[in-house]
Amino acid sequence: MLAELHPGPARALLFDWDGTLVDSQDANFRAMGAALAPHGLGLDQDWFDARTGLSSADMIQALAAETGARLTAPVEDLVAARDRHFLANADRIRVHPQVAEVAMAYHGTLPLAVASGGARRIIETTMRHLSLEWLFTALVTRDEVDRGKPAPDIFLRAAEALRTAPADCLVYEDSDEGIEAARTAGMAVIDVRPVTRPRG
């Protein structure tokens, strides 16, 4: 296990899903672009990459607000289209081995949860595809809370599901929104990007 990912004294580990445990960035970008294109909405890669902590619905609403575009379909329909495109390419998703190694090392020793801004159906399907579902005691998604990241709700719900105080939880994250959410929840957090997306 890489030293920079060691959980130290944490009593429970919470993992973001997309970009943290799995490398789904390209599949997510392609799926969102394919869902928006029929409605005349373009999607820039850099803009998308800077907002990976947002749920699909929040991202679509942010794009419309920032570009002044008028959505020609309900947000939930656009999200459903995005999800269909994503699931059609689920075989492209790969595990980030450095982060998955942490989960595997502490499975059975510490309670583990996935706490993600994604949709439960999508994550559960991808978990089964990658045979990772056995690792985790709990899964909390955007579907179960009122507010997505950067609000702390997802992480607080996950801590509750693991019966662990927020201060005793450690979060593994790959987005600015997720890191802010973890800190607001009163949790320690490790930014996995230097490991999963090293520069140069």
mmCIF file of N, CA and C in Angstrom, residues 72-174:
data_model
loop_
_atom_site.group_PDB
_atom_site.id
_atom_site.type_symbol
_atom_site.label_atom_id
_atom_site.label_comp_id
_atom_site.label_asym_id
_atom_site.label_seq_id
_atom_site.Cartn_x
_atom_site.Cartn_y
_atom_site.Cartn_z
ATOM 1 N N THR A 72 -34.108 21.958 -23.278
ATOM 2 C CA THR A 72 -35.267 21.567 -24.083
ATOM 3 C C THR A 72 -35.883 20.261 -23.615
ATOM 4 N N ALA A 73 -35.388 19.730 -22.508
ATOM 5 C CA ALA A 73 -35.939 18.511 -21.916
ATOM 6 C C ALA A 73 -35.760 18.610 -20.410
ATOM 7 N N PRO A 74 -36.601 17.946 -19.637
ATOM 8 C CA PRO A 74 -36.431 17.959 -18.177
ATOM 9 C C PRO A 74 -35.059 17.401 -17.790
ATOM 10 N N VAL A 75 -34.492 17.935 -16.725
ATOM 11 C CA VAL A 75 -33.179 17.487 -16.276
ATOM 12 C C VAL A 75 -33.176 15.986 -16.029
ATOM 13 N N GLU A 76 -34.254 15.458 -15.444
ATOM 14 C CA GLU A 76 -34.278 14.024 -15.149
ATOM 15 C C GLU A 76 -34.226 13.177 -16.418
ATOM 16 N N ASP A 77 -34.789 13.699 -17.525
ATOM 17 C CA ASP A 77 -34.705 12.964 -18.791
ATOM 18 C C ASP A 77 -33.285 12.977 -19.335
ATOM 19 N N LEU A 78 -32.600 14.092 -19.185
ATOM 20 C CA LEU A 78 -31.211 14.184 -19.632
ATOM 21 C C LEU A 78 -30.315 13.265 -18.796
ATOM 22 N N VAL A 79 -30.570 13.212 -17.498
ATOM 23 C CA VAL A 79 -29.801 12.312 -16.624
ATOM 24 C C VAL A 79 -30.054 10.857 -17.013
ATOM 25 N N ALA A 80 -31.307 10.523 -17.298
ATOM 26 C CA ALA A 80 -31.622 9.150 -17.696
ATOM 27 C C ALA A 80 -30.913 8.779 -18.996
ATOM 28 N N ALA A 81 -30.855 9.721 -19.929
ATOM 29 C CA ALA A 81 -30.137 9.470 -21.185
ATOM 30 C C ALA A 81 -28.646 9.292 -20.924
ATOM 31 N N ARG A 82 -28.098 10.126 -20.054
ATOM 32 C CA ARG A 82 -26.683 9.996 -19.685
ATOM 33 C C ARG A 82 -26.404 8.625 -19.092
ATOM 34 N N ASP A 83 -27.300 8.184 -18.206
ATOM 35 C CA ASP A 83 -27.111 6.885 -17.549
ATOM 36 C C ASP A 83 -27.163 5.744 -18.569
ATOM 37 N N ARG A 84 -28.058 5.830 -19.542
ATOM 38 C CA ARG A 84 -28.132 4.774 -20.571
ATOM 39 C C ARG A 84 -26.836 4.712 -21.366
ATOM 40 N N HIS A 85 -26.323 5.863 -21.757
ATOM 41 C CA HIS A 85 -25.064 5.886 -22.502
ATOM 42 C C HIS A 85 -23.916 5.333 -21.646
ATOM 43 N N PHE A 86 -23.927 5.681 -20.373
ATOM 44 C CA PHE A 86 -22.850 5.227 -19.489
ATOM 45 C C PHE A 86 -22.878 3.706 -19.334
ATOM 46 N N LEU A 87 -24.057 3.150 -19.072
ATOM 47 C CA LEU A 87 -24.166 1.711 -18.856
ATOM 48 C C LEU A 87 -23.821 0.923 -20.117
ATOM 49 N N ALA A 88 -24.074 1.518 -21.268
ATOM 50 C CA ALA A 88 -23.734 0.844 -22.523
ATOM 51 C C ALA A 88 -22.226 0.699 -22.686
ATOM 52 N N ASN A 89 -21.466 1.502 -21.923
ATOM 53 C CA ASN A 89 -20.007 1.457 -22.016
ATOM 54 C C ASN A 89 -19.358 1.078 -20.695
ATOM 55 N N ALA A 90 -20.105 0.363 -19.848
ATOM 56 C CA ALA A 90 -19.589 0.014 -18.521
ATOM 57 C C ALA A 90 -18.345 -0.857 -18.596
ATOM 58 N N ASP A 91 -18.169 -1.560 -19.708
ATOM 59 C CA ASP A 91 -16.997 -2.429 -19.826
ATOM 60 C C ASP A 91 -15.696 -1.629 -19.948
ATOM 61 N N ARG A 92 -15.803 -0.318 -20.156
ATOM 62 C CA ARG A 92 -14.609 0.525 -20.253
ATOM 63 C C ARG A 92 -14.096 0.986 -18.891
ATOM 64 N N ILE A 93 -14.887 0.765 -17.855
ATOM 65 C CA ILE A 93 -14.513 1.234 -16.524
ATOM 66 C C ILE A 93 -13.441 0.321 -15.935
ATOM 67 N N ARG A 94 -12.432 0.929 -15.339
ATOM 68 C CA ARG A 94 -11.349 0.182 -14.715
ATOM 69 C C ARG A 94 -11.149 0.652 -13.276
ATOM 70 N N VAL A 95 -10.677 -0.254 -12.432
ATOM 71 C CA VAL A 95 -10.391 0.068 -11.038
ATOM 72 C C VAL A 95 -9.099 0.880 -10.955
ATOM 73 N N HIS A 96 -9.056 1.830 -10.022
ATOM 74 C CA HIS A 96 -7.796 2.477 -9.661
ATOM 75 C C HIS A 96 -7.121 1.539 -8.646
ATOM 76 N N PRO A 97 -6.140 0.768 -9.059
ATOM 77 C CA PRO A 97 -5.618 -0.290 -8.186
ATOM 78 C C PRO A 97 -5.030 0.208 -6.874
ATOM 79 N N GLN A 98 -4.439 1.403 -6.876
ATOM 80 C CA GLN A 98 -3.808 1.905 -5.653
ATOM 81 C C GLN A 98 -4.847 2.160 -4.568
ATOM 82 N N VAL A 99 -6.021 2.663 -4.979
ATOM 83 C CA VAL A 99 -7.077 2.968 -4.005
ATOM 84 C C VAL A 99 -7.823 1.695 -3.626
ATOM 85 N N ALA A 100 -8.092 0.859 -4.609
ATOM 86 C CA ALA A 100 -8.775 -0.409 -4.319
ATOM 87 C C ALA A 100 -7.950 -1.261 -3.358
ATOM 88 N N GLU A 101 -6.632 -1.154 -3.435
ATOM 89 C CA GLU A 101 -5.767 -1.919 -2.529
ATOM 90 C C GLU A 101 -6.024 -1.540 -1.072
ATOM 91 N N VAL A 102 -6.311 -0.266 -0.828
ATOM 92 C CA VAL A 102 -6.615 0.179 0.533
ATOM 93 C C VAL A 102 -7.890 -0.512 1.026
ATOM 94 N N ALA A 103 -8.926 -0.493 0.185
ATOM 95 C CA ALA A 103 -10.189 -1.131 0.575
ATOM 96 C C ALA A 103 -10.000 -2.618 0.833
ATOM 97 N N MET A 104 -9.247 -3.267 -0.016
ATOM 98 C CA MET A 104 -9.032 -4.705 0.148
ATOM 99 C C MET A 104 -8.202 -5.004 1.399
ATOM 100 N N ALA A 105 -7.238 -4.142 1.695
ATOM 101 C CA ALA A 105 -6.388 -4.363 2.861
ATOM 102 C C ALA A 105 -7.155 -4.229 4.169
ATOM 103 N N TYR A 106 -8.160 -3.336 4.193
ATOM 104 C CA TYR A 106 -8.882 -3.068 5.438
ATOM 105 C C TYR A 106 -10.269 -3.702 5.490
ATOM 106 N N HIS A 107 -10.646 -4.423 4.440
ATOM 107 C CA HIS A 107 -11.909 -5.149 4.469
ATOM 108 C C HIS A 107 -11.875 -6.169 5.613
ATOM 109 N N GLY A 108 -12.905 -6.150 6.439
ATOM 110 C CA GLY A 108 -12.959 -7.065 7.566
ATOM 111 C C GLY A 108 -12.276 -6.534 8.813
ATOM 112 N N THR A 109 -11.519 -5.443 8.672
ATOM 113 C CA THR A 109 -10.844 -4.825 9.813
ATOM 114 C C THR A 109 -11.519 -3.520 10.211
ATOM 115 N N LEU A 110 -11.825 -2.684 9.201
ATOM 116 C CA LEU A 110 -12.540 -1.433 9.415
ATOM 117 C C LEU A 110 -13.819 -1.446 8.588
ATOM 118 N N PRO A 111 -14.870 -0.767 9.059
ATOM 119 C CA PRO A 111 -16.059 -0.638 8.215
ATOM 120 C C PRO A 111 -15.759 0.275 7.029
ATOM 121 N N LEU A 112 -16.239 -0.124 5.852
ATOM 122 C CA LEU A 112 -15.978 0.595 4.613
ATOM 123 C C LEU A 112 -17.280 0.962 3.930
ATOM 124 N N ALA A 113 -17.310 2.166 3.344
ATOM 125 C CA ALA A 113 -18.497 2.589 2.600
ATOM 126 C C ALA A 113 -18.078 3.314 1.336
ATOM 127 N N VAL A 114 -18.926 3.208 0.322
ATOM 128 C CA VAL A 114 -18.830 4.079 -0.843
ATOM 129 C C VAL A 114 -19.805 5.221 -0.619
ATOM 130 N N ALA A 115 -19.327 6.446 -0.768
ATOM 131 C CA ALA A 115 -20.161 7.639 -0.568
ATOM 132 C C ALA A 115 -19.985 8.512 -1.805
ATOM 133 N N SER A 116 -20.963 8.465 -2.691
ATOM 134 C CA SER A 116 -20.784 9.037 -4.029
ATOM 135 C C SER A 116 -21.912 9.962 -4.438
ATOM 136 N N GLY A 117 -21.560 10.958 -5.254
ATOM 137 C CA GLY A 117 -22.558 11.832 -5.848
ATOM 138 C C GLY A 117 -23.235 11.215 -7.050
ATOM 139 N N GLY A 118 -22.859 10.001 -7.406
ATOM 140 C CA GLY A 118 -23.483 9.299 -8.529
ATOM 141 C C GLY A 118 -24.819 8.694 -8.152
ATOM 142 N N ALA A 119 -25.435 8.034 -9.123
ATOM 143 C CA ALA A 119 -26.730 7.388 -8.919
ATOM 144 C C ALA A 119 -26.533 5.952 -8.442
ATOM 145 N N ARG A 120 -27.357 5.526 -7.502
ATOM 146 C CA ARG A 120 -27.217 4.182 -6.927
ATOM 147 C C ARG A 120 -27.243 3.094 -7.999
ATOM 148 N N ARG A 121 -28.186 3.165 -8.916
ATOM 149 C CA ARG A 121 -28.311 2.102 -9.927
ATOM 150 C C ARG A 121 -27.045 1.980 -10.768
ATOM 151 N N ILE A 122 -26.447 3.115 -11.098
ATOM 152 C CA ILE A 122 -25.239 3.109 -11.916
ATOM 153 C C ILE A 122 -24.074 2.516 -11.135
ATOM 154 N N ILE A 123 -23.924 2.938 -9.884
ATOM 155 C CA ILE A 123 -22.804 2.451 -9.086
ATOM 156 C C ILE A 123 -22.960 0.968 -8.789
ATOM 157 N N GLU A 124 -24.153 0.540 -8.427
ATOM 158 C CA GLU A 124 -24.364 -0.880 -8.148
ATOM 159 C C GLU A 124 -24.063 -1.734 -9.376
ATOM 160 N N THR A 125 -24.482 -1.277 -10.548
ATOM 161 C CA THR A 125 -24.215 -2.024 -11.776
ATOM 162 C C THR A 125 -22.717 -2.110 -12.046
ATOM 163 N N THR A 126 -22.021 -0.991 -11.881
ATOM 164 C CA THR A 126 -20.580 -0.975 -12.125
ATOM 165 C C THR A 126 -19.838 -1.792 -11.073
ATOM 166 N N MET A 127 -20.297 -1.740 -9.830
ATOM 167 C CA MET A 127 -19.702 -2.554 -8.766
ATOM 168 C C MET A 127 -19.766 -4.037 -9.113
ATOM 169 N N ARG A 128 -20.939 -4.470 -9.590
ATOM 170 C CA ARG A 128 -21.092 -5.883 -9.952
ATOM 171 C C ARG A 128 -20.185 -6.225 -11.131
ATOM 172 N N HIS A 129 -20.103 -5.330 -12.100
ATOM 173 C CA HIS A 129 -19.255 -5.557 -13.269
ATOM 174 C C HIS A 129 -17.795 -5.747 -12.859
ATOM 175 N N LEU A 130 -17.358 -5.000 -11.853
ATOM 176 C CA LEU A 130 -15.969 -5.055 -11.402
ATOM 177 C C LEU A 130 -15.764 -6.008 -10.219
ATOM 178 N N SER A 131 -16.846 -6.642 -9.759
ATOM 179 C CA SER A 131 -16.803 -7.586 -8.625
ATOM 180 C C SER A 131 -16.226 -6.939 -7.366
ATOM 181 N N LEU A 132 -16.716 -5.743 -7.056
ATOM 182 C CA LEU A 132 -16.251 -5.026 -5.867
ATOM 183 C C LEU A 132 -17.300 -4.925 -4.767
ATOM 184 N N GLU A 133 -18.513 -5.388 -5.026
ATOM 185 C CA GLU A 133 -19.600 -5.130 -4.073
ATOM 186 C C GLU A 133 -19.363 -5.788 -2.720
ATOM 187 N N TRP A 134 -18.594 -6.858 -2.663
ATOM 188 C CA TRP A 134 -18.349 -7.583 -1.411
ATOM 189 C C TRP A 134 -17.508 -6.787 -0.415
ATOM 190 N N LEU A 135 -16.837 -5.754 -0.882
ATOM 191 C CA LEU A 135 -15.908 -5.011 -0.025
ATOM 192 C C LEU A 135 -16.590 -4.077 0.968
ATOM 193 N N PHE A 136 -17.807 -3.643 0.652
ATOM 194 C CA PHE A 136 -18.362 -2.482 1.351
ATOM 195 C C PHE A 136 -19.576 -2.821 2.207
ATOM 196 N N THR A 137 -19.578 -2.236 3.407
ATOM 197 C CA THR A 137 -20.699 -2.407 4.326
ATOM 198 C C THR A 137 -21.887 -1.562 3.897
ATOM 199 N N ALA A 138 -21.612 -0.400 3.310
ATOM 200 C CA ALA A 138 -22.688 0.534 2.964
ATOM 201 C C ALA A 138 -22.372 1.256 1.664
ATOM 202 N N LEU A 139 -23.439 1.652 0.989
ATOM 203 C CA LEU A 139 -23.356 2.499 -0.201
ATOM 204 C C LEU A 139 -24.340 3.644 -0.019
ATOM 205 N N VAL A 140 -23.843 4.865 -0.061
ATOM 206 C CA VAL A 140 -24.692 6.052 0.021
ATOM 207 C C VAL A 140 -24.452 6.870 -1.237
ATOM 208 N N THR A 141 -25.538 7.248 -1.909
ATOM 209 C CA THR A 141 -25.435 7.992 -3.160
ATOM 210 C C THR A 141 -26.250 9.281 -3.089
ATOM 211 N N ARG A 142 -26.175 10.033 -4.172
ATOM 212 C CA ARG A 142 -26.932 11.286 -4.276
ATOM 213 C C ARG A 142 -28.426 11.040 -4.127
ATOM 214 N N ASP A 143 -28.870 9.818 -4.438
ATOM 215 C CA ASP A 143 -30.300 9.489 -4.375
ATOM 216 C C ASP A 143 -30.841 9.533 -2.946
ATOM 217 N N GLU A 144 -29.964 9.363 -1.961
ATOM 218 C CA GLU A 144 -30.424 9.224 -0.578
ATOM 219 C C GLU A 144 -30.386 10.510 0.239
ATOM 220 N N VAL A 145 -29.920 11.601 -0.334
ATOM 221 C CA VAL A 145 -29.766 12.832 0.449
ATOM 222 C C VAL A 145 -30.416 14.009 -0.263
ATOM 223 N N ASP A 146 -30.659 15.064 0.504
ATOM 224 C CA ASP A 146 -31.263 16.267 -0.075
ATOM 225 C C ASP A 146 -30.262 17.081 -0.884
ATOM 226 N N ARG A 147 -29.003 17.076 -0.425
ATOM 227 C CA ARG A 147 -27.982 17.913 -1.063
ATOM 228 C C ARG A 147 -26.768 17.071 -1.430
ATOM 229 N N GLY A 148 -26.277 17.290 -2.650
ATOM 230 C CA GLY A 148 -25.066 16.597 -3.070
ATOM 231 C C GLY A 148 -23.827 17.369 -2.656
ATOM 232 N N LYS A 149 -22.672 16.809 -2.948
ATOM 233 C CA LYS A 149 -21.403 17.499 -2.702
ATOM 234 C C LYS A 149 -21.396 18.813 -3.486
ATOM 235 N N PRO A 150 -20.882 19.892 -2.913
ATOM 236 C CA PRO A 150 -19.986 19.990 -1.756
ATOM 237 C C PRO A 150 -20.661 20.041 -0.386
ATOM 238 N N ALA A 151 -21.984 19.860 -0.308
ATOM 239 C CA ALA A 151 -22.625 19.721 1.000
ATOM 240 C C ALA A 151 -22.147 18.416 1.640
ATOM 241 N N PRO A 152 -22.138 18.325 2.953
ATOM 242 C CA PRO A 152 -21.576 17.149 3.637
ATOM 243 C C PRO A 152 -22.536 15.972 3.773
ATOM 244 N N ASP A 153 -23.758 16.116 3.275
ATOM 245 C CA ASP A 153 -24.826 15.156 3.562
ATOM 246 C C ASP A 153 -24.471 13.704 3.241
ATOM 247 N N ILE A 154 -23.851 13.461 2.085
ATOM 248 C CA ILE A 154 -23.544 12.088 1.670
ATOM 249 C C ILE A 154 -22.581 11.436 2.655
ATOM 250 N N PHE A 155 -21.564 12.172 3.061
ATOM 251 C CA PHE A 155 -20.587 11.607 3.986
ATOM 252 C C PHE A 155 -21.170 11.409 5.376
ATOM 253 N N LEU A 156 -21.987 12.343 5.814
ATOM 254 C CA LEU A 156 -22.619 12.196 7.132
ATOM 255 C C LEU A 156 -23.559 10.995 7.149
ATOM 256 N N ARG A 157 -24.285 10.792 6.065
ATOM 257 C CA ARG A 157 -25.173 9.621 5.988
ATOM 258 C C ARG A 157 -24.363 8.324 5.984
ATOM 259 N N ALA A 158 -23.219 8.335 5.307
ATOM 260 C CA ALA A 158 -22.376 7.141 5.274
ATOM 261 C C ALA A 158 -21.813 6.831 6.665
ATOM 262 N N ALA A 159 -21.376 7.866 7.383
ATOM 263 C CA ALA A 159 -20.871 7.656 8.743
ATOM 264 C C ALA A 159 -21.952 7.067 9.634
ATOM 265 N N GLU A 160 -23.164 7.576 9.466
ATOM 266 C CA GLU A 160 -24.294 7.052 10.231
ATOM 267 C C GLU A 160 -24.541 5.584 9.896
ATOM 268 N N ALA A 161 -24.454 5.242 8.614
ATOM 269 C CA ALA A 161 -24.673 3.853 8.192
ATOM 270 C C ALA A 161 -23.605 2.923 8.767
ATOM 271 N N LEU A 162 -22.398 3.446 8.950
ATOM 272 C CA LEU A 162 -21.313 2.642 9.520
ATOM 273 C C LEU A 162 -21.255 2.731 11.037
ATOM 274 N N ARG A 163 -22.149 3.522 11.629
ATOM 275 C CA ARG A 163 -22.205 3.702 13.082
ATOM 276 C C ARG A 163 -20.868 4.197 13.618
ATOM 277 N N THR A 164 -20.331 5.180 12.933
ATOM 278 C CA THR A 164 -19.032 5.746 13.292
ATOM 279 C C THR A 164 -19.151 7.264 13.344
ATOM 280 N N ALA A 165 -18.559 7.873 14.341
ATOM 281 C CA ALA A 165 -18.582 9.332 14.449
ATOM 282 C C ALA A 165 -17.849 9.955 13.261
ATOM 283 N N PRO A 166 -18.353 11.058 12.726
ATOM 284 C CA PRO A 166 -17.679 11.694 11.591
ATOM 285 C C PRO A 166 -16.194 11.955 11.833
ATOM 286 N N ALA A 167 -15.836 12.358 13.037
ATOM 287 C CA ALA A 167 -14.437 12.669 13.330
ATOM 288 C C ALA A 167 -13.531 11.450 13.256
ATOM 289 N N ASP A 168 -14.117 10.257 13.296
ATOM 290 C CA ASP A 168 -13.335 9.023 13.224
ATOM 291 C C ASP A 168 -13.287 8.449 11.808
ATOM 292 N N CYS A 169 -13.884 9.149 10.852
ATOM 293 C CA CYS A 169 -13.918 8.683 9.467
ATOM 294 C C CYS A 169 -12.820 9.337 8.636
ATOM 295 N N LEU A 170 -12.303 8.588 7.692
ATOM 296 C CA LEU A 170 -11.364 9.113 6.709
ATOM 297 C C LEU A 170 -11.980 8.950 5.330
ATOM 298 N N VAL A 171 -11.941 10.013 4.542
ATOM 299 C CA VAL A 171 -12.521 10.017 3.203
ATOM 300 C C VAL A 171 -11.421 9.997 2.150
ATOM 301 N N TYR A 172 -11.609 9.175 1.128
ATOM 302 C CA TYR A 172 -10.747 9.187 -0.053
ATOM 303 C C TYR A 172 -11.529 9.861 -1.173
ATOM 304 N N GLU A 173 -10.966 10.917 -1.744
ATOM 305 C CA GLU A 173 -11.687 11.741 -2.725
ATOM 306 C C GLU A 173 -10.784 12.174 -3.874
ATOM 307 N N ASP A 174 -11.432 12.587 -4.985
ATOM 308 C CA ASP A 174 -10.667 13.064 -6.138
ATOM 309 C C ASP A 174 -11.180 14.388 -6.681
#
